[in-house]
Amino acid sequence: MSNENPNKKQQQLEQFTTDDSGKKMTTNQGLKISEDEFSLKAGVRGPTLLEDFQFREKMTHFDHERIPERIVHARGSGAHGEFELYESLEDVTKAGFLTDTSRKTPVFVRFSTVAGSKGSADLARDARGFSTKFYTEEGNYDLVGNNIPVFFIQDAIKFPDLVHAVKPEPHNEIPQAASAHDTFWDFVANNQESAHMVMWTMSDRAIPRSLRMMEGFGVHTFRFVNAEGKAHFVKFHWKPVLGTHSVVWDEAQKLNGKNPDFHKADLFESIENGDYPEFELGVQLVSEEGEFKFDFDVLDPTKLWPEEDVPVRIVGKMTLNRNPDNFFAETEQVAFHPGHLVPGIDFTNDPLLQGRLFSYTDTQLIRLGGPNFHEIPINRPVCPFHNNQRDGYGRQTINKGQVSYHKNSLANNTPEPATPEEGGFEHYQEKMEGRKVRARSDSFKDHFSQATLFWNSMSAPEKEHIKNAFSFELGKCKSESVRRQVVDMFANVSMELATEVAKNIGVEAPTGSDTGVTKSSPALSQENTVKSAATRKVLLIAGDGFEGNVPSIIEKLEAEGAEVEVVSESMGMLKGSDGSELKVDQTFLTADSVLYDALYAVGGKDLSKKFVQTTSYFLNEAFMHFKPIGATHEGTKWLEANDIADSPGVVHGNDADSFTHSFIEAIKAHRHWNREV
Ligand code: HDE
């Protein structure tokens, strides 16, 4: 985004932004430096002197450059943006950013993988974090969600166990960013509340095509409170305008090698290109009176509210339109917390949410080094903040005056609490009673019905992917006992699933029966998502002497929002038989089919054997990944040579108009699952 109309957050950040280019070099004390290549020595061949303050300052700063990575969600990508409201939600909440349609609320979003280290690869099979900081006029509101609407566990006290189980095993630190190992599956089998979320992580949802093409969920049930003090239960949804799309597992594994930054780069580049990622905000609402109307507990974070039962009301849109200027200062130092609330939004007693309210501040204290992390520019609210908190490591604010306590008379008893009318936060006055117990409600004990609901909602190819994912992950487990326990556990979800996985991984077929739930929720299947060619990447394979009006076909593809890159044997320009020219963007060394959504084979004259072989490799790989493939003129011969010309999603023909039309339709479909591979 241009900086022509900076929003309030951007204006605030600009005060802390600096550009060192074109400037004289100084120490951190502002002293100009005359030489930065040689340390101060006693003689040119002598020892370095302790008095070399310039060397010491530079080296000390360098030695302290790293901070601990997040214990979970270490690998992340951030973006700035804005949230606009379509309609006021004043009937259910008094939150300013959800009632005032004239506002544009600045936001900062951080997407993340969960299990891997900061330097791990993007296409791990994992949930994705989807955290949004709304810089509202009433303070920061953080929606710290995931791309999966349920969670592995029901009580926060089990979180360290879950994370220990999924992280690399402690004796050998293997495997990185993967759940395909014994300890994770041992945890699953012995903590069966994980069943529903595991169905999601074994599904296509865990390998998104792009961070721009995944849903976001607040997961917990939160509470909205309106100006009259009336409350509703609410679940938050982010719906990607481009639809929800995934890659296939073989492609994911290859992508992790070909471009471990695939998602990070995709987000960054789409914002640089002006293809701003957009997500609509939706809410599901249930009145307080409806608390007990479901066959699950609304406080249970392993349950979703089927959209067919509780419709998602779409209320606004977030557009991510500016990349951070500095990864560390912004994306690394941003500190989210589900307890950063504004009036009109409150918690429920979900025991997972309750525990998170402790953990997120605690973790920032170690990660960001003290209690003043709210003063780091990316974390500062855009509204004023005043209280009697003082001092601590790295304090930046210079609080004036004699008084830093409440109540006082010397400063007229200020800063003073605000009344609710003045915007003071009021906790929802929920009636509480009960005994002090370490226990779980019986209403949390059905672990399998919604896992079956999810399974029932999948299309045939999605079910196939889930079976393969289980078979891959359990195939990597060394303990036969763990494998068997997991199969027995998932027999509760679906006998079909468990029986097939048992066969694949060589354990005894389960006996018994699954939940027998027959209900499904079509909204859970990615088959029913938005289909679009916008921002799809097409790799055009061509050599000198290519035929047909290729530049005009490129133009038409681009008019639909697709992006075309040309690959050939070497960089430079290609000349067509009619004299038209094509600029080569990639060589066969830098490109690969997995980096693109579709291939378009154009061909050329007198191509080398290597050219033809590499093209065959690319085409077959794209074919195996169910991707759309197009071919015109010479390129069509390649389809025939590889025996893929007559398959679904493979389009060819020399009539430019009808070819382009059919190819665009094939690209919109994203993948062609009805292909025989
Ligand atoms: Fe988190 N989680 N979490 N989590 N979580 C963190 O906070 C934690 C949970 C989520 O981009 C940590 O600042 C506990 C659910 C995201 O900076 C830590 C429990 C959901 C991010 C933490 C959960 C999330 C985190 C690590 C069980 C989806 C990345 C660094 C009760 C709704 C935020 C940090 C970012 C990060 C604790 C469960 C989402 C340790 C104890 C459920 C997106 O505080």
mmCIF file with all atom_site columns, N, CA, C and O in Angstrom, residues 106-123:
data_model
loop_
_atom_site.group_PDB
_atom_site.id
_atom_site.type_symbol
_atom_site.label_atom_id
_atom_site.label_alt_id
_atom_site.label_comp_id
_atom_site.label_asym_id
_atom_site.label_entity_id
_atom_site.label_seq_id
_atom_site.pdbx_PDB_ins_code
_atom_site.Cartn_x
_atom_site.Cartn_y
_atom_site.Cartn_z
_atom_site.occupancy
_atom_site.B_iso_or_equiv
_atom_site.pdbx_formal_charge
_atom_site.auth_seq_id
_atom_site.auth_comp_id
_atom_site.auth_asym_id
_atom_site.auth_atom_id
_atom_site.pdbx_PDB_model_num
ATOM 1  N N  . PRO A 1 106 ? -7.245 -0.182  11.806 1.00 0.00 ? 106 PRO A N  1
ATOM 2  C CA . PRO A 1 106 ? -5.968 -0.776  11.395 1.00 0.00 ? 106 PRO A CA 1
ATOM 3  C C  . PRO A 1 106 ? -5.791 -2.143  12.056 1.00 0.00 ? 106 PRO A C  1
ATOM 4  O O  . PRO A 1 106 ? -6.215 -2.340  13.201 1.00 0.00 ? 106 PRO A O  1
ATOM 5  N N  . VAL A 1 107 ? -5.190 -3.082  11.320 1.00 0.00 ? 107 VAL A N  1
ATOM 6  C CA . VAL A 1 107 ? -4.929 -4.410  11.890 1.00 0.00 ? 107 VAL A CA 1
ATOM 7  C C  . VAL A 1 107 ? -3.503 -4.847  11.569 1.00 0.00 ? 107 VAL A C  1
ATOM 8  O O  . VAL A 1 107 ? -2.898 -4.363  10.604 1.00 0.00 ? 107 VAL A O  1
ATOM 9  N N  . PHE A 1 108 ? -2.981 -5.744  12.383 1.00 0.00 ? 108 PHE A N  1
ATOM 10 C CA . PHE A 1 108 ? -1.753 -6.463  12.036 1.00 0.00 ? 108 PHE A CA 1
ATOM 11 C C  . PHE A 1 108 ? -2.050 -7.945  12.222 1.00 0.00 ? 108 PHE A C  1
ATOM 12 O O  . PHE A 1 108 ? -2.582 -8.347  13.254 1.00 0.00 ? 108 PHE A O  1
ATOM 13 N N  . VAL A 1 109 ? -1.726 -8.725  11.182 1.00 0.00 ? 109 VAL A N  1
ATOM 14 C CA . VAL A 1 109 ? -2.024 -10.159 11.232 1.00 0.00 ? 109 VAL A CA 1
ATOM 15 C C  . VAL A 1 109 ? -0.721 -10.942 11.220 1.00 0.00 ? 109 VAL A C  1
ATOM 16 O O  . VAL A 1 109 ? 0.227  -10.575 10.515 1.00 0.00 ? 109 VAL A O  1
ATOM 17 N N  . ARG A 1 110 ? -0.666 -11.999 12.032 1.00 0.00 ? 110 ARG A N  1
ATOM 18 C CA . ARG A 1 110 ? 0.477  -12.916 11.952 1.00 0.00 ? 110 ARG A CA 1
ATOM 19 C C  . ARG A 1 110 ? -0.056 -14.326 11.728 1.00 0.00 ? 110 ARG A C  1
ATOM 20 O O  . ARG A 1 110 ? -0.879 -14.811 12.499 1.00 0.00 ? 110 ARG A O  1
ATOM 21 N N  . PHE A 1 111 ? 0.385  -14.926 10.610 1.00 0.00 ? 111 PHE A N  1
ATOM 22 C CA . PHE A 1 111 ? 0.063  -16.320 10.313 1.00 0.00 ? 111 PHE A CA 1
ATOM 23 C C  . PHE A 1 111 ? 1.246  -17.162 10.766 1.00 0.00 ? 111 PHE A C  1
ATOM 24 O O  . PHE A 1 111 ? 2.399  -16.713 10.684 1.00 0.00 ? 111 PHE A O  1
ATOM 25 N N  . SER A 1 112 ? 0.995  -18.404 11.169 1.00 0.00 ? 112 SER A N  1
ATOM 26 C CA . SER A 1 112 ? 2.112  -19.211 11.661 1.00 0.00 ? 112 SER A CA 1
ATOM 27 C C  . SER A 1 112 ? 1.837  -20.691 11.484 1.00 0.00 ? 112 SER A C  1
ATOM 28 O O  . SER A 1 112 ? 0.698  -21.110 11.336 1.00 0.00 ? 112 SER A O  1
ATOM 29 N N  . THR A 1 113 ? 2.926  -21.476 11.485 1.00 0.00 ? 113 THR A N  1
ATOM 30 C CA . THR A 1 113 ? 2.763  -22.910 11.717 1.00 0.00 ? 113 THR A CA 1
ATOM 31 C C  . THR A 1 113 ? 2.932  -23.100 13.221 1.00 0.00 ? 113 THR A C  1
ATOM 32 O O  . THR A 1 113 ? 3.425  -22.206 13.912 1.00 0.00 ? 113 THR A O  1
ATOM 33 N N  . VAL A 1 114 ? 2.583  -24.264 13.737 1.00 0.00 ? 114 VAL A N  1
ATOM 34 C CA . VAL A 1 114 ? 2.562  -24.421 15.191 1.00 0.00 ? 114 VAL A CA 1
ATOM 35 C C  . VAL A 1 114 ? 3.801  -25.137 15.722 1.00 0.00 ? 114 VAL A C  1
ATOM 36 O O  . VAL A 1 114 ? 4.461  -24.673 16.641 1.00 0.00 ? 114 VAL A O  1
ATOM 37 N N  . ALA A 1 115 ? 4.116  -26.281 15.132 1.00 0.00 ? 115 ALA A N  1
ATOM 38 C CA . ALA A 1 115 ? 5.085  -27.169 15.780 1.00 0.00 ? 115 ALA A CA 1
ATOM 39 C C  . ALA A 1 115 ? 6.540  -26.841 15.436 1.00 0.00 ? 115 ALA A C  1
ATOM 40 O O  . ALA A 1 115 ? 7.434  -27.062 16.257 1.00 0.00 ? 115 ALA A O  1
ATOM 41 N N  . GLY A 1 116 ? 6.796  -26.341 14.243 1.00 0.00 ? 116 GLY A N  1
ATOM 42 C CA . GLY A 1 116 ? 8.171  -26.200 13.774 1.00 0.00 ? 116 GLY A CA 1
ATOM 43 C C  . GLY A 1 116 ? 8.903  -25.025 14.379 1.00 0.00 ? 116 GLY A C  1
ATOM 44 O O  . GLY A 1 116 ? 8.316  -24.094 14.922 1.00 0.00 ? 116 GLY A O  1
ATOM 45 N N  . SER A 1 117 ? 10.235 -25.080 14.287 1.00 0.00 ? 117 SER A N  1
ATOM 46 C CA . SER A 1 117 ? 11.069 -23.964 14.718 1.00 0.00 ? 117 SER A CA 1
ATOM 47 C C  . SER A 1 117 ? 10.922 -22.810 13.736 1.00 0.00 ? 117 SER A C  1
ATOM 48 O O  . SER A 1 117 ? 10.398 -22.971 12.643 1.00 0.00 ? 117 SER A O  1
ATOM 49 N N  . LYS A 1 118 ? 11.515 -21.683 14.137 1.00 0.00 ? 118 LYS A N  1
ATOM 50 C CA . LYS A 1 118 ? 11.415 -20.469 13.329 1.00 0.00 ? 118 LYS A CA 1
ATOM 51 C C  . LYS A 1 118 ? 11.925 -20.678 11.891 1.00 0.00 ? 118 LYS A C  1
ATOM 52 O O  . LYS A 1 118 ? 11.399 -20.112 10.943 1.00 0.00 ? 118 LYS A O  1
ATOM 53 N N  . GLY A 1 119 ? 12.942 -21.532 11.751 1.00 0.00 ? 119 GLY A N  1
ATOM 54 C CA . GLY A 1 119 ? 13.525 -21.735 10.418 1.00 0.00 ? 119 GLY A CA 1
ATOM 55 C C  . GLY A 1 119 ? 12.995 -22.951 9.688  1.00 0.00 ? 119 GLY A C  1
ATOM 56 O O  . GLY A 1 119 ? 13.575 -23.370 8.692  1.00 0.00 ? 119 GLY A O  1
ATOM 57 N N  . SER A 1 120 ? 11.883 -23.523 10.150 1.00 0.00 ? 120 SER A N  1
ATOM 58 C CA . SER A 1 120 ? 11.367 -24.736 9.497  1.00 0.00 ? 120 SER A CA 1
ATOM 59 C C  . SER A 1 120 ? 10.628 -24.372 8.212  1.00 0.00 ? 120 SER A C  1
ATOM 60 O O  . SER A 1 120 ? 10.430 -23.210 7.902  1.00 0.00 ? 120 SER A O  1
ATOM 61 N N  . ALA A 1 121 ? 10.212 -25.399 7.470  1.00 0.00 ? 121 ALA A N  1
ATOM 62 C CA . ALA A 1 121 ? 9.607  -25.162 6.154  1.00 0.00 ? 121 ALA A CA 1
ATOM 63 C C  . ALA A 1 121 ? 8.098  -24.924 6.284  1.00 0.00 ? 121 ALA A C  1
ATOM 64 O O  . ALA A 1 121 ? 7.449  -25.399 7.208  1.00 0.00 ? 121 ALA A O  1
ATOM 65 N N  . ASP A 1 122 ? 7.573  -24.171 5.304  1.00 0.00 ? 122 ASP A N  1
ATOM 66 C CA . ASP A 1 122 ? 6.184  -23.706 5.388  1.00 0.00 ? 122 ASP A CA 1
ATOM 67 C C  . ASP A 1 122 ? 5.122  -24.782 5.206  1.00 0.00 ? 122 ASP A C  1
ATOM 68 O O  . ASP A 1 122 ? 4.014  -24.643 5.688  1.00 0.00 ? 122 ASP A O  1
ATOM 69 N N  . LEU A 1 123 ? 5.439  -25.827 4.429  1.00 0.00 ? 123 LEU A N  1
ATOM 70 C CA . LEU A 1 123 ? 4.383  -26.771 4.053  1.00 0.00 ? 123 LEU A CA 1
ATOM 71 C C  . LEU A 1 123 ? 4.308  -27.981 4.980  1.00 0.00 ? 123 LEU A C  1
ATOM 72 O O  . LEU A 1 123 ? 3.968  -29.076 4.551  1.00 0.00 ? 123 LEU A O  1
#
